[in-house]
Tab-separated table of C-alpha atoms and ligand atoms in Angstrom:
chain	number	residue	atom	x	y	z
Q	10	MET	CA	8.365	-10.774	-27.687
Q	11	VAL	CA	7.553	-11.203	-23.992
Q	12	VAL	CA	4.275	-11.132	-22.073
Q	13	ARG	CA	3.801	-7.968	-20.014
Q	14	SER	CA	1.168	-7.080	-17.422
Q	15	ILE	CA	-0.188	-3.762	-18.662
Q	16	LEU	CA	-1.758	-1.449	-16.110
Q	17	ALA	CA	-5.096	-0.824	-17.798
Q	18	GLY	CA	-6.833	1.134	-15.050
Q	19	CYS	CA	-6.768	2.137	-11.415
Q	20	GLY	CA	-9.308	3.133	-8.804
Q	21	GLY	CA	-9.675	3.956	-5.151
Q	22	TYR	CA	-12.231	4.199	-2.431
Q	23	LEU	CA	-12.085	5.985	0.912
Q	24	PRO	CA	-14.814	5.610	3.531
Q	25	GLN	CA	-16.849	8.764	4.004
Q	26	GLN	CA	-16.001	9.308	7.667
Q	27	VAL	CA	-13.074	11.774	7.890
Q	28	VAL	CA	-11.327	12.040	11.260
Q	29	THR	CA	-8.878	14.907	11.804
Q	30	ASN	CA	-6.096	14.980	14.375
Q	31	ASN	CA	-8.182	17.376	16.451
Q	32	ASP	CA	-11.108	14.920	16.258
Q	33	LEU	CA	-8.840	12.223	17.743
Q	34	ALA	CA	-7.851	14.561	20.582
Q	35	ALA	CA	-11.540	15.394	21.136
Q	36	ARG	CA	-12.283	11.637	21.334
Q	37	GLY	CA	-9.843	11.351	24.246
Q	38	VAL	CA	-6.528	10.411	22.588
Q	39	GLU	CA	-3.802	12.268	24.476
Q	40	THR	CA	-2.305	14.012	21.460
Q	41	THR	CA	-2.232	17.250	19.474
Q	42	ASP	CA	-2.524	18.151	15.814
Q	43	GLU	CA	0.881	19.807	16.056
Q	44	TRP	CA	2.628	16.657	17.351
Q	45	ILE	CA	1.102	14.385	14.700
Q	46	VAL	CA	1.737	16.769	11.785
Q	47	GLN	CA	5.301	17.486	12.853
Q	48	ARG	CA	6.293	13.824	13.362
Q	49	THR	CA	4.366	12.215	10.521
Q	50	GLY	CA	2.810	14.748	8.118
Q	51	ILE	CA	-0.635	13.226	8.821
Q	52	ALA	CA	-3.529	15.706	9.135
Q	53	GLN	CA	-6.523	13.377	8.779
Q	54	ARG	CA	-7.596	9.827	7.993
Q	55	HIS	CA	-10.762	8.051	6.840
Q	56	PHE	CA	-12.417	5.411	9.032
Q	57	ALA	CA	-14.911	2.786	7.919
Q	58	THR	CA	-18.280	2.979	9.632
Q	59	GLU	CA	-19.746	0.084	11.603
Q	60	GLY	CA	-20.691	-2.732	9.271
Q	61	GLU	CA	-18.473	-1.458	6.450
Q	62	THR	CA	-15.993	-4.244	5.771
Q	63	THR	CA	-12.669	-4.520	3.955
Q	64	SER	CA	-14.408	-6.317	1.058
Q	65	ASP	CA	-16.896	-3.427	0.737
Q	66	LEU	CA	-14.035	-0.946	0.283
Q	67	ALA	CA	-12.127	-3.361	-1.960
Q	68	THR	CA	-15.123	-3.954	-4.236
Q	69	LYS	CA	-15.710	-0.230	-4.740
Q	70	ALA	CA	-12.047	0.337	-5.602
Q	71	ALA	CA	-12.108	-2.635	-7.999
Q	72	GLN	CA	-15.244	-1.356	-9.729
Q	73	ALA	CA	-13.646	2.072	-10.212
Q	74	ALA	CA	-10.500	0.479	-11.669
Q	75	LEU	CA	-12.532	-1.705	-14.054
Q	76	THR	CA	-14.526	1.330	-15.209
Q	77	GLN	CA	-11.332	3.260	-15.890
Q	78	ALA	CA	-9.959	0.293	-17.837
Q	79	GLY	CA	-13.178	0.120	-19.886
Q	80	LEU	CA	-13.682	-3.501	-18.789
Q	81	SER	CA	-16.451	-5.415	-17.075
Q	82	ALA	CA	-16.216	-7.838	-14.162
Q	83	HIS	CA	-16.860	-10.665	-16.670
Q	84	ASP	CA	-13.396	-10.031	-18.137
Q	85	VAL	CA	-11.662	-10.742	-14.806
Q	86	ASP	CA	-10.002	-14.123	-14.272
Q	87	LEU	CA	-7.821	-13.337	-11.248
Q	88	ILE	CA	-8.457	-11.295	-8.095
Q	89	VAL	CA	-5.714	-10.736	-5.541
Q	90	VAL	CA	-6.463	-8.791	-2.372
Q	91	ALA	CA	-3.630	-7.590	-0.168
Q	92	THR	CA	-4.973	-7.094	3.336
Q	93	THR	CA	-4.132	-7.456	7.014
Q	94	THR	CA	-7.752	-6.927	7.991
Q	95	PRO	CA	-9.760	-9.613	6.140
Q	96	ASP	CA	-13.540	-9.779	6.616
Q	97	ASN	CA	-13.172	-13.289	8.032
Q	98	VAL	CA	-10.271	-15.643	8.716
Q	99	PHE	CA	-11.566	-17.639	5.748
Q	100	PRO	CA	-12.614	-17.738	2.967
Q	101	SER	CA	-10.360	-15.053	1.590
Q	102	THR	CA	-11.561	-11.473	1.220
Q	103	ALA	CA	-10.683	-11.865	-2.473
Q	104	THR	CA	-13.413	-14.490	-2.854
Q	105	ARG	CA	-15.876	-12.153	-1.129
Q	106	VAL	CA	-14.900	-9.415	-3.621
Q	107	GLN	CA	-15.255	-11.926	-6.443
Q	108	ALA	CA	-18.845	-12.618	-5.357
Q	109	LYS	CA	-19.664	-8.929	-4.908
Q	110	LEU	CA	-18.340	-8.196	-8.399
Q	111	GLY	CA	-20.401	-11.083	-9.797
Q	112	VAL	CA	-17.313	-12.914	-11.113
Q	113	THR	CA	-17.717	-16.691	-11.281
Q	114	ARG	CA	-14.617	-17.790	-13.164
Q	115	GLY	CA	-10.887	-17.670	-12.599
Q	116	PHE	CA	-9.207	-17.718	-9.191
Q	117	ALA	CA	-8.952	-15.426	-6.179
Q	118	PHE	CA	-6.769	-15.252	-3.075
Q	119	ASP	CA	-5.443	-12.913	-0.373
Q	120	VAL	CA	-1.868	-11.869	0.263
Q	121	GLN	CA	-0.691	-10.897	3.749
Q	122	ALA	CA	2.470	-8.819	3.729
Q	123	VAL	CA	1.109	-5.870	5.728
Q	124	CYS	CA	2.282	-2.507	4.326
Q	125	SER	CA	4.197	-4.249	1.504
Q	126	GLY	CA	1.063	-6.203	0.615
Q	127	PHE	CA	0.228	-4.335	-2.566
Q	128	VAL	CA	3.705	-4.782	-4.060
Q	129	TYR	CA	3.604	-8.473	-3.113
Q	130	ALA	CA	0.107	-8.875	-4.640
Q	131	LEU	CA	1.119	-7.027	-7.804
Q	132	THR	CA	4.109	-9.354	-8.148
Q	133	MET	CA	1.967	-12.491	-7.725
Q	134	ALA	CA	-0.555	-11.271	-10.313
Q	135	ASP	CA	2.248	-10.302	-12.721
Q	136	ASN	CA	3.767	-13.779	-12.337
Q	137	ALA	CA	0.399	-15.413	-13.091
Q	138	ILE	CA	-0.117	-13.257	-16.182
Q	139	ARG	CA	3.393	-13.842	-17.507
Q	140	LEU	CA	2.936	-17.613	-16.997
Q	141	GLY	CA	-0.333	-17.523	-18.959
Q	142	GLN	CA	-2.461	-18.473	-15.918
Q	143	ALA	CA	-4.537	-15.277	-16.136
Q	144	LYS	CA	-5.272	-12.597	-18.716
Q	145	THR	CA	-7.083	-9.909	-16.718
Q	146	ALA	CA	-6.272	-9.469	-13.047
Q	147	VAL	CA	-7.635	-7.089	-10.451
Q	148	VAL	CA	-5.071	-6.366	-7.735
Q	149	ILE	CA	-6.440	-4.655	-4.661
Q	150	GLY	CA	-4.940	-3.286	-1.451
Q	151	ALA	CA	-7.714	-2.850	1.121
Q	152	GLU	CA	-7.729	-2.269	4.863
Q	153	THR	CA	-9.967	-1.475	7.802
Q	154	LEU	CA	-6.974	-0.956	10.078
Q	155	SER	CA	-8.988	1.183	12.500
Q	156	ARG	CA	-10.250	-2.146	13.896
Q	157	LEU	CA	-6.744	-3.194	14.961
Q	158	LEU	CA	-5.928	0.019	16.808
Q	159	ASP	CA	-5.596	0.352	20.561
Q	160	TRP	CA	-7.116	3.749	21.393
Q	161	GLU	CA	-5.123	3.793	24.641
Q	162	ASP	CA	-1.841	3.654	22.686
Q	163	ARG	CA	-1.249	7.113	21.247
Q	164	THR	CA	2.033	6.046	19.658
Q	165	THR	CA	0.158	3.922	17.097
Q	166	CYS	CA	-3.525	4.915	16.965
Q	167	VAL	CA	-2.833	8.299	15.357
Q	168	LEU	CA	-0.908	6.826	12.435
Q	169	PHE	CA	-3.388	4.668	10.518
Q	170	GLY	CA	-6.503	4.926	8.346
Q	171	ASP	CA	-8.898	2.818	6.250
Q	172	GLY	CA	-9.301	2.651	2.478
Q	173	ALA	CA	-8.804	0.622	-0.675
Q	174	GLY	CA	-7.029	1.043	-3.994
Q	175	ALA	CA	-7.008	-1.230	-7.025
Q	176	VAL	CA	-5.394	-1.720	-10.398
Q	177	VAL	CA	-6.426	-3.794	-13.404
Q	178	LEU	CA	-3.644	-5.696	-15.143
Q	179	GLN	CA	-4.073	-7.070	-18.646
Q	180	ALA	CA	-1.802	-9.386	-20.580
Q	181	GLY	CA	-0.035	-7.595	-23.421
Q	182	GLU	CA	3.164	-7.859	-25.402
Q	183	GLY	CA	6.504	-6.126	-25.077
Q	184	GLN	CA	10.007	-6.465	-26.407
Q	185	GLY	CA	11.508	-7.306	-23.030
Q	186	ASP	CA	13.188	-4.054	-22.029
Q	187	ALA	CA	12.379	-0.998	-19.924
Q	188	THR	CA	10.740	0.814	-22.847
Q	189	ASP	CA	7.800	-1.630	-22.677
Q	190	ARG	CA	4.504	-0.602	-21.164
Q	191	GLY	CA	3.441	-2.557	-18.072
Q	192	ILE	CA	5.252	-4.095	-15.123
Q	193	ILE	CA	8.932	-3.996	-16.001
Q	194	SER	CA	10.296	-5.537	-12.831
Q	195	THR	CA	9.504	-6.336	-9.202
Q	196	CYS	CA	11.587	-7.347	-6.201
Q	197	LEU	CA	10.523	-8.678	-2.813
Q	198	HIS	CA	12.238	-9.266	0.526
Q	199	ALA	CA	11.342	-10.114	4.124
Q	200	ASP	CA	13.252	-10.346	7.379
Q	201	GLY	CA	11.193	-12.227	9.950
Q	202	THR	CA	13.881	-11.798	12.612
Q	203	GLN	CA	12.481	-8.260	13.034
Q	204	TYR	CA	8.966	-9.657	13.774
Q	205	ASP	CA	8.680	-8.025	17.213
Q	206	HIS	CA	9.208	-4.413	16.080
Q	207	LEU	CA	5.803	-4.218	14.412
Q	208	TYR	CA	3.097	-6.793	15.037
Q	209	VAL	CA	-0.396	-7.513	16.303
Q	210	ASP	CA	-0.463	-9.043	19.785
Q	211	GLY	CA	-3.134	-11.601	19.022
Q	212	GLY	CA	-4.197	-14.220	16.525
Q	213	VAL	CA	-6.296	-17.312	15.965
Q	214	GLY	CA	-3.294	-19.585	16.358
Q	215	SER	CA	-1.817	-17.902	19.439
Q	216	THR	CA	-4.122	-16.016	21.789
Q	217	GLY	CA	-7.476	-16.786	20.224
Q	218	THR	CA	-8.162	-13.034	20.104
Q	219	PHE	CA	-7.513	-10.698	17.230
Q	220	GLY	CA	-5.293	-8.348	19.241
Q	221	HIS	CA	-4.002	-4.833	18.656
Q	222	MET	CA	-1.220	-3.183	16.701
Q	223	ARG	CA	2.106	-2.870	18.563
Q	224	MET	CA	5.093	-0.985	17.230
Q	225	ASP	CA	8.537	0.133	18.252
Q	226	GLY	CA	8.263	3.324	16.192
Q	227	ARG	CA	11.869	4.430	16.587
Q	228	GLU	CA	13.252	1.072	15.520
Q	229	VAL	CA	10.895	0.909	12.503
Q	230	PHE	CA	11.869	4.437	11.520
Q	231	ARG	CA	15.573	3.623	11.897
Q	232	HIS	CA	15.275	0.677	9.476
Q	233	ALA	CA	12.784	2.217	7.034
Q	234	VAL	CA	14.793	4.685	4.925
Q	235	GLN	CA	17.820	2.374	4.726
Q	236	ARG	CA	15.872	-0.756	3.782
Q	237	LEU	CA	13.588	1.060	1.358
Q	238	SER	CA	16.515	2.620	-0.452
Q	239	GLU	CA	18.149	-0.827	-0.675
Q	240	VAL	CA	15.170	-2.265	-2.605
Q	241	VAL	CA	15.050	0.809	-4.837
Q	242	ASP	CA	18.787	0.514	-5.600
Q	243	GLU	CA	18.331	-3.203	-6.292
Q	244	ILE	CA	15.497	-2.774	-8.783
Q	245	LEU	CA	17.212	0.112	-10.598
Q	246	GLU	CA	20.481	-1.826	-10.821
Q	247	LYS	CA	18.721	-4.990	-12.014
Q	248	ASN	CA	17.195	-2.959	-14.867
Q	249	LYS	CA	20.339	-0.915	-15.543
Q	250	LEU	CA	18.466	2.315	-14.846
Q	251	ALA	CA	19.525	5.475	-13.054
Q	252	ALA	CA	17.199	7.239	-10.611
Q	253	ASP	CA	16.505	9.937	-13.215
Q	254	ALA	CA	14.674	7.307	-15.321
Q	255	ILE	CA	11.906	7.474	-12.704
Q	256	ASP	CA	9.164	9.941	-13.565
Q	257	TRP	CA	7.210	9.300	-10.374
Q	258	LEU	CA	7.940	7.753	-7.016
Q	259	VAL	CA	4.719	6.345	-5.540
Q	260	PRO	CA	5.878	5.101	-2.144
Q	261	HIS	CA	3.999	3.447	0.680
Q	262	GLN	CA	2.495	6.314	2.660
Q	263	ALA	CA	3.602	5.652	6.238
Q	264	ASN	CA	5.225	8.863	7.260
Q	265	GLN	CA	6.247	12.013	5.419
Q	266	ARG	CA	9.684	12.017	7.022
Q	267	ILE	CA	10.417	8.478	5.761
Q	268	ILE	CA	9.298	9.427	2.231
Q	269	ASP	CA	11.312	12.668	2.277
Q	270	GLY	CA	14.392	10.731	3.430
Q	271	LEU	CA	14.005	8.219	0.608
Q	272	ALA	CA	13.411	10.896	-2.053
Q	273	LYS	CA	16.531	12.729	-0.848
Q	274	LYS	CA	18.630	9.559	-1.134
Q	275	LEU	CA	17.349	9.105	-4.696
Q	276	HIS	CA	17.899	12.814	-5.524
Q	277	LEU	CA	14.252	12.969	-6.596
Q	278	PRO	CA	12.685	16.431	-6.272
Q	279	PRO	CA	9.457	16.576	-4.195
Q	280	GLU	CA	7.449	17.415	-7.355
Q	281	ARG	CA	8.067	13.864	-8.584
Q	282	VAL	CA	6.968	12.146	-5.376
Q	283	VAL	CA	3.293	11.341	-4.881
Q	284	MET	CA	2.295	12.110	-1.306
Q	285	THR	CA	-1.133	11.342	0.147
Q	286	VAL	CA	-0.163	10.591	3.748
Q	287	SER	CA	-1.494	13.931	5.012
Q	288	LYS	CA	-5.038	13.061	3.906
Q	289	HIS	CA	-5.114	9.261	4.118
Q	290	ALA	CA	-2.625	8.481	6.936
Q	291	ASN	CA	-1.077	5.002	6.711
Q	292	THR	CA	-3.593	2.680	5.037
Q	293	SER	CA	-1.074	-0.202	4.882
Q	294	ALA	CA	-1.660	-2.339	1.753
Q	295	ALA	CA	-4.065	0.265	0.343
Q	296	SER	CA	-1.679	3.194	0.457
Q	297	ILE	CA	0.220	2.717	-2.824
Q	298	PRO	CA	-2.790	2.069	-5.085
Q	299	LEU	CA	-4.658	4.953	-3.416
Q	300	ALA	CA	-1.724	7.290	-4.065
Q	301	LEU	CA	-1.341	6.005	-7.626
Q	302	ASN	CA	-5.034	6.553	-8.257
Q	303	ALA	CA	-4.890	10.104	-6.877
Q	304	ALA	CA	-2.016	11.067	-9.190
Q	305	VAL	CA	-3.590	9.419	-12.253
Q	306	ALA	CA	-6.959	11.040	-11.512
Q	307	ASP	CA	-5.508	14.554	-11.263
Q	308	GLY	CA	-3.459	14.093	-14.443
Q	309	ARG	CA	0.029	14.120	-12.902
Q	310	ILE	CA	0.877	10.564	-13.953
Q	311	GLN	CA	0.607	10.163	-17.723
Q	312	LYS	CA	0.641	7.196	-20.088
Q	313	GLY	CA	4.198	6.176	-20.994
Q	314	GLN	CA	5.756	7.459	-17.773
Q	315	MET	CA	7.852	5.296	-15.463
Q	316	VAL	CA	6.502	4.802	-11.946
Q	317	LEU	CA	8.451	3.320	-9.063
Q	318	MET	CA	6.461	1.921	-6.149
Q	319	ASP	CA	8.120	0.798	-2.940
Q	320	ALA	CA	7.024	-0.338	0.482
Q	321	MET	CA	8.105	-1.756	3.813
Q	322	GLY	CA	5.997	-3.290	6.568
Q	323	GLY	CA	5.734	-5.721	9.476
Q	324	GLY	CA	7.916	-8.863	9.322
Q	325	PHE	CA	10.115	-6.316	7.678
Q	326	THR	CA	8.662	-7.219	4.328
Q	327	ARG	CA	9.893	-4.918	1.578
Q	328	GLY	CA	9.267	-4.634	-2.095
Q	329	ALA	CA	9.500	-2.443	-5.163
Q	330	ALA	CA	7.844	-2.427	-8.566
Q	331	LEU	CA	8.784	-0.566	-11.730
Q	332	VAL	CA	5.815	0.071	-13.983
Q	333	ARG	CA	5.596	1.955	-17.251
Q	334	MET	CA	2.081	3.373	-17.438
Y	28	LIG	N1	0.892	12.577	20.612
Y	28	LIG	C1	1.656	13.281	21.462
Y	28	LIG	N2	2.789	12.783	21.987
Y	28	LIG	C2	3.130	11.532	21.645
Y	28	LIG	C3	2.375	10.750	20.777
Y	28	LIG	C4	1.196	11.317	20.253
Y	28	LIG	N3	0.403	10.658	19.401
Y	28	LIG	N4	2.975	9.556	20.608
Y	28	LIG	C5	4.089	9.584	21.352
Y	28	LIG	N5	4.206	10.772	21.988
Y	28	LIG	C6	5.243	11.231	22.891
Y	28	LIG	C7	5.980	10.077	23.538
Y	28	LIG	O1	5.270	9.609	24.683
Y	28	LIG	C8	7.293	10.711	23.899
Y	28	LIG	O2	7.131	11.477	25.061
Y	28	LIG	P1	8.284	11.508	26.203
Y	28	LIG	O3	9.471	12.088	25.493
Y	28	LIG	O4	7.684	12.375	27.246
Y	28	LIG	O5	8.459	10.076	26.586
Y	28	LIG	C9	7.523	11.676	22.748
Y	28	LIG	O6	6.248	11.892	22.122
Y	28	LIG	C10	8.501	11.155	21.698
Y	28	LIG	O7	8.127	9.817	21.387
Y	28	LIG	P2	8.928	9.001	20.321
Y	28	LIG	O8	8.304	7.634	20.200
Y	28	LIG	O9	10.378	9.072	20.607
Y	28	LIG	O10	8.603	9.855	19.025
Y	28	LIG	P3	9.280	9.790	17.623
Y	28	LIG	O11	9.916	11.062	17.310
Y	28	LIG	O12	10.086	8.532	17.444
Y	28	LIG	O13	8.001	9.673	16.673
Y	28	LIG	C11	6.779	8.038	15.423
Y	28	LIG	C12	7.126	8.558	16.815
Y	28	LIG	C13	6.024	9.105	14.668
Y	28	LIG	C14	5.881	6.802	15.592
Y	28	LIG	C15	8.086	7.665	14.677
Y	28	LIG	O14	8.873	6.825	15.462
Y	28	LIG	C16	7.812	7.020	13.366
Y	28	LIG	O15	7.330	7.631	12.444
Y	28	LIG	N6	8.151	5.728	13.202
Y	28	LIG	C17	7.872	5.012	11.994
Y	28	LIG	C18	6.634	4.295	12.233
Y	28	LIG	C19	5.818	4.014	11.023
Y	28	LIG	O16	5.686	4.792	10.128
Y	28	LIG	N7	5.216	2.851	11.058
Y	28	LIG	C20	4.286	2.498	10.053
Y	28	LIG	C21	4.300	1.069	9.811
Y	28	LIG	S1	5.801	0.561	9.120
Y	28	LIG	C22	5.862	1.256	7.673
Y	28	LIG	O17	4.836	1.426	7.106
Y	28	LIG	C23	7.154	1.658	7.144
C-alpha cells in the first residue's frame, strides 16, 4: 500500500466585478473585442474591487472547497497558496488565509511559480502528505493580477483577470498504480534563462517598486505549445499511459489558441478539454483550480475519472499533474 493525496473537494471564487473587452475599450485601452477574442478567446474577466485582497479571494475559495469535501477548517493541517500577487511581501498570504479560516495548527506557506504555481503547490502538498507531514491540505491558487497590469500596455492588460480556486487533499491509501484515486504523478520544470520573456519590471530587491507585467507575447506563444506538450509527454510516459487514458485535460487558461494547439498534439477532442479562458481570462495560479471547479460543479468531471492538469509561466516554469478524481 502507498499513501495517496485524495482530492476530497474543490472550490472557486471570482470577484463580482465583470469587465468585458468592450468595457476595457470604453476605459481607454486601445483595443477591440474582435482583436482580443480572435487572438486569445477571452471575452471577459473579473477584477477585484478596491480593498479586496488575494487572501480574501483565496479564503472564499478554500471555504467552498472545504464545504464540498464535508470538512471543517479545524481538520486542516497544511495550507499552500500559489500566488504572484501576495497581500504583503511577508508574512505569506497562506498565513493570512490560515487566520481568516480560523486554523491555528499545522503549517502554511506561499509558492511563487507564476502561472505554473498551482501545479507546483499541488506537488509540494502531495509530497508533504506522502511523507506523513500533513493529513489534510488546502491548496489554493489565488491572484489579484489586475494590480500588476500597465493600462498603457495593450499587449498585456487585456489578457489577465483576478480570482481564486482551491482543492482539499486528504491522505488516503492506494496500491501504487494509476488505478488509485488521488494524485498519481506530478512533474515540474523551470528554465530561468528565459526570465526576460515574461516578468514584472520591479521588485523589493531591485527597484524598490512593485512594477508592471512585461511580456514578449510572440516568444511566449512560440515556446508554450512545445514546452507544454513536453511535460504532458513526460508524465504520460513516466506512468506508462497513452493520451486516451486522460478523461479530461484541465490546462492553465492563458490563451485558447495555446490550449487548442496542445489538445491537437494530444489528439484530445475539444469535448474533453475544460476551457474557461473566455470568461475568466488568464488568472495565473488560479486558472487551473477555477477550471477544475467549474467542470466538477457542472457535473462534467466525475469521480473515478483521470484528469491531467498542465501549466507554463514566467521563468518558464512548467508542470503537469495526473489526478484520478
Ligand atoms: N488590441 C488591438 N491590437 C493589439 C493589441 C490589443 N490588445 N495588442 C497588440 N495589438 C496589435 C499590435 O500592436 C500589432 O500591431 P502592428 O502589427 O500594427 O504592430 C498587432 O496587434 C499584432 O501584435 P502581435 O503582438 O504580433 O500579436 P500576436 O498575434 O502575437 O498576439 C498575443 C499577441 C495574444 C499576446 C499572443 O502573442 C499570445 O497569445 N502570446 C502568448 C501570451 C500568453 O498567453 N501569455 C500568458 C502568460 S504565459 C502563459 O500563461 C503560458
